[in-house]
Amino acid sequence: MKSDLGLGLVQAGGKLSYFNNTDPKAYKDIIRKAIRDGLRSFDSAYTYQNADELLSSVIKEQHIQREDYDITTKIMPLPTFKKKAEVCLKRLNVDFLDSLLIHWPTQDEALLFSTLKTLEALKEEKKCINIGVSNFPFTLLAKISRDFEINVLERAYSLIWTKEIDEAKLLGIKLYCYAPLGEGLLSGKYRRPEDLNDNRKQLWVFRYPLVYNQLLDKVSQIAKNHDVSMQEVALAFSRSACFDKIFIGVSKLNQLEIFSSKLSLLDDEIKQLRELADKLCALNSTDNIYEHRW
């Protein structure tokens, strides 16, 4: 049975990752344990370097049938989109993808239009079941939805990024979430950029330490009330938004423990957290958690 939780593969070698990448052998062990623990949903991308091969290798080793797992992957909007999709299929050793998404938007309308047409063609060729976009702001998503049947939106969502989720739900499409733990910041270990030794120290929340730490204090308080970790509170908050899939990235074997969390928050706790999260996010004027100027 497929879970609403899945493994995000960016830390296997993503060029766009804010993390220090995990050693391939160690990451293969992570995938292996995730599968043994029952995870059957995976989020990859063309830019995640050897993630596809690692996943394919472990699936073959574990004798998992294609109908028993699903793969979402993402490709940047480029003239070579179709060629890259074929590369992804080959690397993953599959005939089709469950969801194929445009990884990031582009200001080049002609390129975006042609890429969307390519997506439609790949779906007609049965190279993918669902087509969609990732990291698209709501205004652009609503615009392209008038001309194209978008099945999926994948976007960051956590207590450090709550923007536009309510608007996206109005479109009635599948919603996939990544980074529900706020790129690890919601563990409470990283209250200052100096606490980090990777690119996460560049994340925008550190420009607003007062509000950011108020949020972490509330997460910590709720975690103590439930006798759970702060990460479990963060995940429970993202789950309360009712995403179709939630992808969690991990870099160590013991971090897979988060997938077994059954925590549900009280309505009042969700409300308190959402108010603080929205207060923090209102300080950021961009349309994505990484402030990419696409």
Short mmCIF file of C-alpha atoms in Angstrom, two decimals:
data_model
loop_
_atom_site.label_atom_id
_atom_site.label_comp_id
_atom_site.label_asym_id
_atom_site.label_seq_id
_atom_site.Cartn_x
_atom_site.Cartn_y
_atom_site.Cartn_z
CA MET A 1 0.00 0.00 0.00
CA LYS A 2 1.46 3.37 -1.04
CA SER A 3 1.94 5.88 1.73
CA ASP A 4 1.35 9.61 1.70
CA LEU A 5 4.99 9.85 2.79
CA GLY A 6 7.86 9.38 0.37
CA LEU A 7 11.63 9.68 0.23
CA GLY A 8 13.09 12.78 -1.41
CA LEU A 9 16.37 11.88 -3.15
CA VAL A 10 18.00 15.30 -3.42
CA GLN A 11 20.68 14.51 -0.86
CA ALA A 12 21.91 11.65 -3.02
CA GLY A 13 23.62 14.26 -5.16
CA GLY A 14 21.39 17.14 -6.10
CA LYS A 15 23.15 20.03 -7.80
CA LEU A 16 20.47 22.34 -6.42
CA SER A 17 20.69 21.00 -2.87
CA TYR A 18 21.43 23.24 0.08
CA PHE A 19 22.95 20.25 1.87
CA ASN A 20 26.34 18.61 1.69
CA ASN A 21 25.61 15.53 -0.41
CA THR A 22 25.66 12.08 1.14
CA ASP A 23 28.22 9.50 0.04
CA PRO A 24 26.61 7.27 -2.66
CA LYS A 25 27.26 4.02 -0.77
CA ALA A 26 25.78 5.48 2.42
CA TYR A 27 22.79 6.82 0.50
CA LYS A 28 22.18 3.44 -1.09
CA ASP A 29 21.91 2.05 2.44
CA ILE A 30 19.32 4.74 3.20
CA ILE A 31 17.21 3.77 0.19
CA ARG A 32 17.55 0.10 1.06
CA LYS A 33 16.33 0.63 4.62
CA ALA A 34 13.53 2.94 3.47
CA ILE A 35 12.24 0.21 1.15
CA ARG A 36 12.55 -2.44 3.84
CA ASP A 37 10.58 -0.13 6.13
CA GLY A 38 7.79 -0.03 3.57
CA LEU A 39 8.34 3.25 1.73
CA ARG A 40 7.22 3.02 -1.88
CA SER A 41 7.13 6.62 -3.11
CA PHE A 42 10.21 8.50 -4.32
CA ASP A 43 10.95 12.02 -5.52
CA SER A 44 13.86 12.52 -7.89
CA ALA A 45 15.02 14.95 -10.58
CA TYR A 46 17.26 15.01 -13.62
CA THR A 47 19.70 17.19 -11.66
CA TYR A 48 19.98 14.77 -8.74
CA GLN A 49 22.99 13.17 -10.41
CA ASN A 50 23.26 9.48 -9.42
CA ALA A 51 20.05 9.31 -7.34
CA ASP A 52 18.14 7.53 -10.11
CA GLU A 53 20.73 4.79 -10.52
CA LEU A 54 20.96 4.24 -6.77
CA LEU A 55 17.18 3.92 -6.49
CA SER A 56 16.93 1.61 -9.51
CA SER A 57 19.70 -0.60 -8.18
CA VAL A 58 18.08 -1.08 -4.79
CA ILE A 59 14.61 -1.69 -6.26
CA LYS A 60 16.06 -4.40 -8.48
CA GLU A 61 17.96 -5.89 -5.56
CA GLN A 62 14.83 -5.95 -3.39
CA HIS A 63 12.67 -7.41 -6.20
CA ILE A 64 10.06 -4.65 -5.97
CA GLN A 65 7.52 -4.84 -8.79
CA ARG A 66 6.86 -1.67 -10.81
CA GLU A 67 3.19 -1.51 -9.81
CA ASP A 68 4.21 -1.46 -6.16
CA TYR A 69 6.14 1.84 -6.13
CA ASP A 70 5.81 5.27 -7.69
CA ILE A 71 8.34 7.79 -8.91
CA THR A 72 8.03 11.53 -9.29
CA THR A 73 10.78 13.26 -11.19
CA LYS A 74 11.46 16.80 -12.34
CA ILE A 75 13.25 18.39 -15.28
CA MET A 76 14.08 22.03 -15.95
CA PRO A 77 12.22 23.75 -18.82
CA LEU A 78 14.70 23.42 -21.67
CA PRO A 79 14.54 22.56 -25.38
CA THR A 80 16.11 19.22 -24.42
CA PHE A 81 13.26 18.36 -22.01
CA LYS A 82 12.13 15.25 -23.90
CA LYS A 83 15.67 13.96 -24.27
CA LYS A 84 16.25 14.42 -20.54
CA ALA A 85 12.99 12.60 -19.79
CA GLU A 86 14.26 9.63 -21.80
CA VAL A 87 17.51 9.76 -19.82
CA CYS A 88 15.55 9.67 -16.56
CA LEU A 89 13.54 6.65 -17.73
CA LYS A 90 16.74 4.85 -18.69
CA ARG A 91 18.51 5.69 -15.42
CA LEU A 92 15.50 4.53 -13.41
CA ASN A 93 15.09 1.44 -15.62
CA VAL A 94 11.34 2.03 -16.03
CA ASP A 95 8.97 2.43 -18.95
CA PHE A 96 6.95 5.22 -17.38
CA LEU A 97 6.99 7.79 -14.58
CA ASP A 98 4.10 8.24 -12.19
CA SER A 99 4.54 12.02 -12.21
CA LEU A 100 6.73 14.12 -14.50
CA LEU A 101 7.08 17.77 -13.54
CA ILE A 102 8.73 20.95 -14.76
CA HIS A 103 11.26 21.56 -11.99
CA TRP A 104 11.24 25.37 -11.92
CA PRO A 105 9.39 28.05 -13.88
CA THR A 106 10.97 30.30 -16.48
CA GLN A 107 10.26 33.84 -17.61
CA ASP A 108 10.64 32.68 -21.22
CA GLU A 109 6.96 32.18 -22.13
CA ALA A 110 7.70 30.54 -25.46
CA LEU A 111 10.02 28.02 -23.80
CA LEU A 112 7.50 27.34 -21.04
CA PHE A 113 4.72 26.79 -23.59
CA SER A 114 6.81 24.41 -25.68
CA THR A 115 7.89 22.47 -22.58
CA LEU A 116 4.27 22.09 -21.49
CA LYS A 117 3.42 20.80 -24.98
CA THR A 118 6.26 18.30 -24.64
CA LEU A 119 4.86 17.20 -21.28
CA GLU A 120 1.47 16.61 -22.86
CA ALA A 121 3.06 14.59 -25.65
CA LEU A 122 4.97 12.43 -23.17
CA LYS A 123 1.74 11.72 -21.34
CA GLU A 124 0.03 10.75 -24.59
CA GLU A 125 2.96 8.43 -25.32
CA LYS A 126 2.35 6.85 -21.87
CA LYS A 127 5.80 7.84 -20.67
CA CYS A 128 4.12 9.33 -17.58
CA ILE A 129 0.77 9.12 -15.83
CA ASN A 130 0.60 12.60 -14.31
CA ILE A 131 2.13 15.83 -15.56
CA GLY A 132 2.67 18.96 -13.56
CA VAL A 133 4.96 21.62 -12.22
CA SER A 134 7.17 22.25 -9.24
CA ASN A 135 7.88 25.55 -7.47
CA PHE A 136 5.47 27.51 -9.65
CA PRO A 137 3.83 30.56 -8.04
CA PHE A 138 0.06 30.45 -7.95
CA THR A 139 -0.45 33.21 -10.52
CA LEU A 140 1.62 31.36 -13.13
CA LEU A 141 0.05 28.02 -12.24
CA ALA A 142 -3.44 29.45 -12.65
CA LYS A 143 -2.44 30.98 -15.99
CA ILE A 144 -1.05 27.80 -17.55
CA SER A 145 -3.95 25.76 -16.14
CA ARG A 146 -6.24 27.60 -18.53
CA ASP A 147 -4.50 25.97 -21.51
CA PHE A 148 -3.01 22.78 -20.09
CA GLU A 149 -4.36 20.00 -17.90
CA ILE A 150 -1.99 20.19 -14.95
CA ASN A 151 -2.35 17.17 -12.66
CA VAL A 152 0.25 17.93 -9.98
CA LEU A 153 1.85 20.84 -8.16
CA GLU A 154 4.90 20.05 -6.04
CA ARG A 155 6.07 22.77 -3.69
CA ALA A 156 7.93 23.38 -0.46
CA TYR A 157 5.65 23.59 2.54
CA SER A 158 6.57 23.76 6.19
CA LEU A 159 6.47 26.07 9.16
CA ILE A 160 9.06 28.26 7.39
CA TRP A 161 7.14 28.35 4.08
CA THR A 162 3.34 28.43 4.05
CA LYS A 163 2.78 30.76 1.11
CA GLU A 164 0.00 30.16 -1.44
CA ILE A 165 -1.05 26.73 -0.22
CA ASP A 166 -4.64 27.82 0.30
CA GLU A 167 -4.82 29.28 -3.21
CA ALA A 168 -3.30 26.15 -4.78
CA LYS A 169 -5.96 23.96 -3.18
CA LEU A 170 -8.63 25.87 -5.11
CA LEU A 171 -7.39 24.39 -8.40
CA GLY A 172 -8.38 20.88 -7.37
CA ILE A 173 -5.14 19.23 -8.50
CA LYS A 174 -2.85 16.84 -6.67
CA LEU A 175 -0.52 18.58 -4.23
CA TYR A 176 2.89 17.18 -3.37
CA CYS A 177 5.00 18.67 -0.60
CA TYR A 178 8.75 18.65 -0.12
CA ALA A 179 10.93 19.99 2.71
CA PRO A 180 8.23 19.56 5.40
CA LEU A 181 10.95 19.79 8.05
CA GLY A 182 12.08 23.18 6.77
CA GLU A 183 15.35 21.85 5.35
CA GLY A 184 16.14 20.55 8.83
CA LEU A 185 15.86 23.95 10.49
CA LEU A 186 12.74 22.91 12.41
CA SER A 187 14.80 20.44 14.44
CA GLY A 188 15.71 23.44 16.59
CA LYS A 189 19.43 22.77 16.21
CA TYR A 190 20.03 25.72 13.90
CA ARG A 191 18.94 29.01 15.39
CA ARG A 192 21.79 30.99 13.79
CA PRO A 193 23.49 30.65 10.39
CA GLU A 194 26.74 30.01 12.26
CA ASP A 195 25.25 26.73 13.47
CA LEU A 196 25.39 25.33 9.92
CA ASN A 197 28.27 24.20 7.74
CA ASP A 198 26.40 24.02 4.43
CA ASN A 199 24.43 26.31 2.13
CA ARG A 200 21.40 26.34 4.42
CA LYS A 201 23.09 29.18 6.26
CA GLN A 202 21.92 31.33 3.31
CA LEU A 203 18.22 30.65 3.93
CA TRP A 204 16.15 33.78 4.39
CA VAL A 205 14.77 33.01 7.87
CA PHE A 206 18.07 33.97 9.45
CA ARG A 207 17.45 37.59 8.47
CA TYR A 208 14.54 37.62 10.91
CA PRO A 209 15.93 35.97 14.05
CA LEU A 210 13.28 37.31 16.45
CA VAL A 211 10.25 35.88 14.61
CA TYR A 212 12.13 32.76 13.52
CA ASN A 213 13.10 31.93 17.10
CA GLN A 214 9.59 32.66 18.35
CA LEU A 215 8.40 30.01 15.93
CA LEU A 216 11.05 27.51 17.07
CA ASP A 217 10.15 28.17 20.70
CA LYS A 218 6.51 27.33 19.98
CA VAL A 219 7.48 24.15 18.12
CA SER A 220 9.68 23.17 21.06
CA GLN A 221 6.88 23.80 23.55
CA ILE A 222 4.39 21.67 21.60
CA ALA A 223 6.99 18.91 21.19
CA LYS A 224 7.52 18.80 24.95
CA ASN A 225 3.76 18.67 25.54
CA HIS A 226 3.52 15.58 23.32
CA ASP A 227 6.89 14.09 24.38
CA VAL A 228 8.07 13.98 20.77
CA SER A 229 10.81 15.62 18.71
CA MET A 230 10.46 19.03 17.08
CA GLN A 231 10.76 17.31 13.70
CA GLU A 232 7.64 15.27 14.47
CA VAL A 233 5.71 18.45 15.25
CA ALA A 234 6.93 19.98 11.97
CA LEU A 235 5.85 16.92 10.00
CA ALA A 236 2.47 16.77 11.73
CA PHE A 237 1.91 20.41 10.79
CA SER A 238 2.62 19.72 7.11
CA ARG A 239 0.41 16.64 7.18
CA SER A 240 -2.44 18.73 8.54
CA ALA A 241 -2.49 20.56 5.19
CA CYS A 242 -3.69 17.34 3.54
CA PHE A 243 -1.12 16.93 0.77
CA ASP A 244 -1.44 13.93 -1.52
CA LYS A 245 2.24 13.17 -1.00
CA ILE A 246 4.89 14.48 1.36
CA PHE A 247 8.53 13.87 0.44
CA ILE A 248 11.13 13.94 3.19
CA GLY A 249 14.85 14.08 2.47
CA VAL A 250 17.31 12.43 4.84
CA SER A 251 21.09 12.19 4.93
CA LYS A 252 21.54 9.55 7.65
CA LEU A 253 19.98 6.18 8.38
CA ASN A 254 18.65 7.18 11.79
CA GLN A 255 16.75 10.10 10.23
CA LEU A 256 14.38 7.58 8.63
CA GLU A 257 12.74 7.26 12.07
CA ILE A 258 10.64 10.33 11.24
CA PHE A 259 8.63 8.26 8.75
CA SER A 260 7.14 6.20 11.58
CA SER A 261 5.75 9.24 13.41
CA LYS A 262 1.99 9.05 14.03
CA LEU A 263 1.64 12.43 15.75
CA SER A 264 -1.53 14.43 15.14
CA LEU A 265 -1.73 17.99 16.42
CA LEU A 266 -4.69 19.56 18.14
CA ASP A 267 -6.62 22.12 16.10
CA ASP A 268 -5.53 24.89 18.44
CA GLU A 269 -1.88 23.86 18.11
CA ILE A 270 -2.14 23.94 14.31
CA LYS A 271 -3.73 27.38 14.52
CA GLN A 272 -0.99 28.75 16.78
CA LEU A 273 1.73 27.34 14.57
CA ARG A 274 0.11 28.60 11.36
CA GLU A 275 -0.20 32.10 12.78
CA LEU A 276 3.50 32.22 13.68
CA ALA A 277 4.50 30.63 10.37
CA ASP A 278 2.43 33.11 8.37
CA LYS A 279 3.89 35.97 10.41
CA LEU A 280 7.40 34.81 9.48
CA CYS A 281 6.60 34.16 5.81
CA ALA A 282 4.98 37.59 5.44
CA LEU A 283 8.45 39.07 5.90
CA ASN A 284 9.63 37.46 2.66
CA SER A 285 8.56 39.11 -0.59
CA THR A 286 9.66 36.33 -2.97
CA ASP A 287 7.60 33.40 -4.26
CA ASN A 288 9.82 30.49 -3.16
CA ILE A 289 11.64 29.35 -0.07
CA TYR A 290 15.08 29.62 -1.71
CA GLU A 291 14.47 33.09 -3.17
CA HIS A 292 15.47 31.84 -6.63
CA ARG A 293 15.09 34.60 -9.22
CA TRP A 294 13.73 32.40 -11.96
#
